[in-house]
Amino acid sequence: MPQMKVLLADDHPIVLMGVREIIERDPRFKVVGEAMSSSELVDKISQLNPDVIITDYNMPGDEQYGDGTRLVEYLRRHFPGPRVLILTVISNPQVLSWLYELGISGVISKSAGLEQILVALDAFYREGHYQQGTPDGAPGDDADGISQMLSQLTVKEFEVLRLFATGVSVGEVAQSLNRSIKTISTLKISAMRKLNVDNDQALLILCVKANLFA
């Protein structure tokens, strides 16, 4: 069986280097390319025709393809062939369930150790699929209640919160998600109510504590 071609995407060079080093321990797998933005990832999928795409969930700043669920939806719609593994620190069960519904092949938690990538690739190579249940919330977050609060958010509320916390305005979030400003404002207010915060500063502090956007 020929080498399995893997394409990596993350906006942190040190993560790309670490993932490449782990994958190249096994001669069955070959990293054929790396991308540091969603647009670069889409271009390289067309050029390199990978068997597996390993991409970070959070790669802000790309207006054309976005990131998060918006990027995953685009990848599954336009490139249904490659298996997709998502790298993330997110533990929101509704978001993770939605990702699986979109057709991803697995989620690798950055906090749990990237060696799990080789487990997934080995499963792809041997069996053609990777058996993995929807991950539970991170234990560290449960200790102070943050994970429990975040788990109450809907997928749309979570995406609005994630984008807002990167420093963009409500108007920019609306443009990115192709929704009205009124809709985005309503989702943001609903998320803040569930998280028990009443101002933007408190919201950002909670996001930092949760390490939600690393």
Short mmCIF file of C-alpha atoms in Angstrom, two decimals:
data_model
loop_
_atom_site.label_atom_id
_atom_site.label_comp_id
_atom_site.label_asym_id
_atom_site.label_seq_id
_atom_site.Cartn_x
_atom_site.Cartn_y
_atom_site.Cartn_z
CA MET A 1 0.00 0.00 0.00
CA PRO A 2 1.46 3.42 -0.95
CA GLN A 3 2.23 6.09 1.61
CA MET A 4 -0.79 7.96 2.92
CA LYS A 5 -0.56 11.66 2.00
CA VAL A 6 -1.29 14.08 4.84
CA LEU A 7 -1.91 17.84 4.59
CA LEU A 8 -1.55 19.97 7.74
CA ALA A 9 -3.14 23.32 8.59
CA ASP A 10 -2.56 25.48 11.68
CA ASP A 11 -1.79 29.16 12.12
CA HIS A 12 0.91 28.38 14.70
CA PRO A 13 4.24 27.28 13.12
CA ILE A 14 5.32 25.46 16.28
CA VAL A 15 2.18 23.28 16.13
CA LEU A 16 2.83 22.45 12.47
CA MET A 17 6.39 21.48 13.34
CA GLY A 18 5.27 19.28 16.22
CA VAL A 19 2.56 17.51 14.22
CA ARG A 20 4.92 16.92 11.29
CA GLU A 21 7.55 15.45 13.62
CA ILE A 22 5.01 13.03 15.10
CA ILE A 23 3.64 11.90 11.74
CA GLU A 24 7.06 11.39 10.17
CA ARG A 25 7.97 8.86 12.85
CA ASP A 26 5.95 6.37 10.80
CA PRO A 27 7.11 5.72 7.20
CA ARG A 28 3.57 4.80 6.13
CA PHE A 29 2.59 8.47 6.24
CA LYS A 30 3.98 11.44 4.33
CA VAL A 31 3.30 15.11 5.07
CA VAL A 32 2.88 16.55 1.58
CA GLY A 33 2.16 20.14 2.59
CA GLU A 34 1.42 22.68 5.29
CA ALA A 35 -0.95 25.66 5.39
CA MET A 36 -1.23 28.55 7.83
CA SER A 37 -4.62 29.88 6.72
CA SER A 38 -7.91 28.55 5.43
CA SER A 39 -7.32 29.97 1.94
CA GLU A 40 -3.90 28.34 1.76
CA LEU A 41 -5.41 25.06 2.91
CA VAL A 42 -8.08 25.10 0.20
CA ASP A 43 -5.47 25.89 -2.47
CA LYS A 44 -3.20 23.06 -1.34
CA ILE A 45 -6.00 20.50 -1.21
CA SER A 46 -6.60 21.15 -4.91
CA GLN A 47 -2.88 20.99 -5.70
CA LEU A 48 -1.80 18.03 -3.56
CA ASN A 49 -4.88 15.76 -3.42
CA PRO A 50 -4.20 14.52 0.14
CA ASP A 51 -5.68 11.39 1.70
CA VAL A 52 -6.01 13.05 5.11
CA ILE A 53 -6.43 16.69 6.16
CA ILE A 54 -5.42 17.62 9.71
CA THR A 55 -6.56 21.15 10.48
CA ASP A 56 -6.85 23.45 13.46
CA TYR A 57 -10.42 24.43 14.30
CA ASN A 58 -9.48 28.03 15.07
CA MET A 59 -7.62 29.90 12.29
CA PRO A 60 -9.00 33.46 12.38
CA GLY A 61 -8.50 36.20 9.83
CA ASP A 62 -9.58 34.46 6.61
CA GLU A 63 -12.57 36.30 5.17
CA GLN A 64 -13.01 34.03 2.16
CA TYR A 65 -13.38 30.64 3.86
CA GLY A 66 -13.49 31.51 7.56
CA ASP A 67 -12.66 28.83 10.11
CA GLY A 68 -14.49 26.65 12.61
CA THR A 69 -17.69 25.04 11.40
CA ARG A 70 -17.83 27.35 8.38
CA LEU A 71 -14.52 26.02 7.06
CA VAL A 72 -15.41 22.40 7.84
CA GLU A 73 -18.72 22.72 5.98
CA TYR A 74 -16.85 24.07 2.94
CA LEU A 75 -14.26 21.28 3.04
CA ARG A 76 -16.82 18.50 3.28
CA ARG A 77 -18.96 20.01 0.52
CA HIS A 78 -16.15 20.67 -1.97
CA PHE A 79 -13.61 17.99 -0.99
CA PRO A 80 -15.58 14.93 0.18
CA GLY A 81 -12.73 12.47 -0.49
CA PRO A 82 -10.05 13.21 2.13
CA ARG A 83 -10.63 12.26 5.74
CA VAL A 84 -10.61 15.29 8.06
CA LEU A 85 -9.15 15.38 11.56
CA ILE A 86 -9.74 18.49 13.67
CA LEU A 87 -7.16 19.80 16.16
CA THR A 88 -8.74 21.81 18.95
CA VAL A 89 -8.99 22.63 22.65
CA ILE A 90 -12.78 22.92 22.36
CA SER A 91 -14.91 20.59 24.48
CA ASN A 92 -18.40 21.97 23.76
CA PRO A 93 -20.43 18.78 23.08
CA GLN A 94 -22.89 20.46 20.71
CA VAL A 95 -20.08 21.85 18.56
CA LEU A 96 -18.28 18.50 18.50
CA SER A 97 -21.48 16.63 17.64
CA TRP A 98 -22.14 19.08 14.80
CA LEU A 99 -18.63 18.52 13.44
CA TYR A 100 -19.26 14.78 13.32
CA GLU A 101 -22.58 15.36 11.60
CA LEU A 102 -20.71 17.35 8.95
CA GLY A 103 -18.63 14.26 8.26
CA ILE A 104 -15.27 14.74 9.96
CA SER A 105 -13.33 11.60 10.86
CA GLY A 106 -12.17 12.60 14.33
CA VAL A 107 -11.22 15.26 16.84
CA ILE A 108 -7.75 15.42 18.38
CA SER A 109 -7.52 17.42 21.61
CA LYS A 110 -4.42 19.60 21.76
CA SER A 111 -4.44 19.28 25.53
CA ALA A 112 -4.54 15.48 25.45
CA GLY A 113 -1.37 14.96 23.41
CA LEU A 114 -0.82 15.01 19.67
CA GLU A 115 0.36 11.38 19.66
CA GLN A 116 -3.32 10.50 19.19
CA ILE A 117 -2.84 11.64 15.59
CA LEU A 118 -0.78 8.52 14.89
CA VAL A 119 -3.50 6.35 16.41
CA ALA A 120 -6.03 7.87 14.02
CA LEU A 121 -3.73 7.59 10.99
CA ASP A 122 -2.95 3.97 11.83
CA ALA A 123 -6.68 3.24 11.95
CA PHE A 124 -7.17 4.91 8.55
CA TYR A 125 -4.30 2.88 7.09
CA ARG A 126 -5.36 -0.49 8.50
CA GLU A 127 -9.14 -0.29 8.58
CA GLY A 128 -10.10 2.73 6.51
CA HIS A 129 -11.85 4.45 9.41
CA TYR A 130 -11.18 5.77 12.91
CA GLN A 131 -13.57 4.71 15.67
CA GLN A 132 -13.99 7.56 18.11
CA GLY A 133 -16.85 8.72 20.26
CA THR A 134 -17.71 12.37 20.81
CA PRO A 135 -15.18 13.65 23.38
CA ASP A 136 -16.38 14.71 26.79
CA GLY A 137 -15.61 18.04 28.38
CA ALA A 138 -12.08 18.66 29.67
CA PRO A 139 -11.74 17.79 33.37
CA GLY A 140 -9.78 20.94 34.13
CA ASP A 141 -12.62 23.11 32.92
CA ASP A 142 -15.22 21.24 34.96
CA ALA A 143 -13.36 22.14 38.16
CA ASP A 144 -14.44 25.76 37.98
CA GLY A 145 -17.70 25.27 36.11
CA ILE A 146 -16.56 26.84 32.83
CA SER A 147 -16.95 23.69 30.76
CA GLN A 148 -20.45 23.14 32.13
CA MET A 149 -21.48 26.68 31.20
CA LEU A 150 -19.98 26.42 27.72
CA SER A 151 -21.81 23.15 27.13
CA GLN A 152 -25.11 25.04 27.35
CA LEU A 153 -24.32 27.07 24.23
CA THR A 154 -25.80 26.17 20.87
CA VAL A 155 -23.45 25.74 17.90
CA LYS A 156 -24.41 29.17 16.56
CA GLU A 157 -23.94 30.86 19.94
CA PHE A 158 -20.56 29.21 20.32
CA GLU A 159 -19.38 30.36 16.88
CA VAL A 160 -20.48 33.94 17.55
CA LEU A 161 -18.72 33.92 20.91
CA ARG A 162 -15.54 32.39 19.47
CA LEU A 163 -15.28 34.98 16.71
CA PHE A 164 -16.18 37.91 18.96
CA ALA A 165 -13.49 36.91 21.45
CA THR A 166 -10.80 37.18 18.75
CA GLY A 167 -11.37 40.94 18.76
CA VAL A 168 -13.71 41.44 15.80
CA SER A 169 -16.86 43.55 15.99
CA VAL A 170 -20.43 42.27 15.93
CA GLY A 171 -20.71 43.64 12.39
CA GLU A 172 -17.63 41.70 11.29
CA VAL A 173 -18.97 38.53 12.89
CA ALA A 174 -22.24 39.04 11.00
CA GLN A 175 -20.34 39.41 7.74
CA SER A 176 -18.18 36.35 8.44
CA LEU A 177 -21.18 34.13 9.23
CA ASN A 178 -23.41 35.69 6.56
CA ARG A 179 -26.05 36.68 9.12
CA SER A 180 -27.69 39.98 10.04
CA ILE A 181 -26.23 42.16 12.78
CA LYS A 182 -29.50 41.78 14.68
CA THR A 183 -29.23 37.99 14.60
CA ILE A 184 -25.61 38.05 15.77
CA SER A 185 -26.42 40.48 18.57
CA THR A 186 -29.27 38.24 19.73
CA LEU A 187 -27.00 35.17 19.73
CA LYS A 188 -24.28 37.04 21.62
CA ILE A 189 -26.72 38.26 24.28
CA SER A 190 -28.13 34.74 24.65
CA ALA A 191 -24.62 33.29 25.06
CA MET A 192 -23.68 35.90 27.65
CA ARG A 193 -26.84 35.14 29.62
CA LYS A 194 -26.02 31.43 29.68
CA LEU A 195 -22.44 32.20 30.75
CA ASN A 196 -23.66 34.55 33.49
CA VAL A 197 -21.65 37.56 32.27
CA ASP A 198 -23.10 41.02 31.72
CA ASN A 199 -20.36 42.88 29.83
CA ASP A 200 -17.79 42.29 27.10
CA GLN A 201 -14.80 42.46 29.45
CA ALA A 202 -16.20 39.72 31.68
CA LEU A 203 -16.96 37.67 28.58
CA LEU A 204 -13.38 37.92 27.31
CA ILE A 205 -11.97 37.04 30.74
CA LEU A 206 -14.10 33.89 30.80
CA CYS A 207 -12.88 32.92 27.32
CA VAL A 208 -9.26 33.34 28.39
CA LYS A 209 -9.83 31.22 31.51
CA ALA A 210 -11.37 28.50 29.36
CA ASN A 211 -8.38 28.56 26.98
CA LEU A 212 -11.08 28.34 24.35
CA PHE A 213 -9.38 29.95 21.40
CA ALA A 214 -5.83 28.60 21.48
#
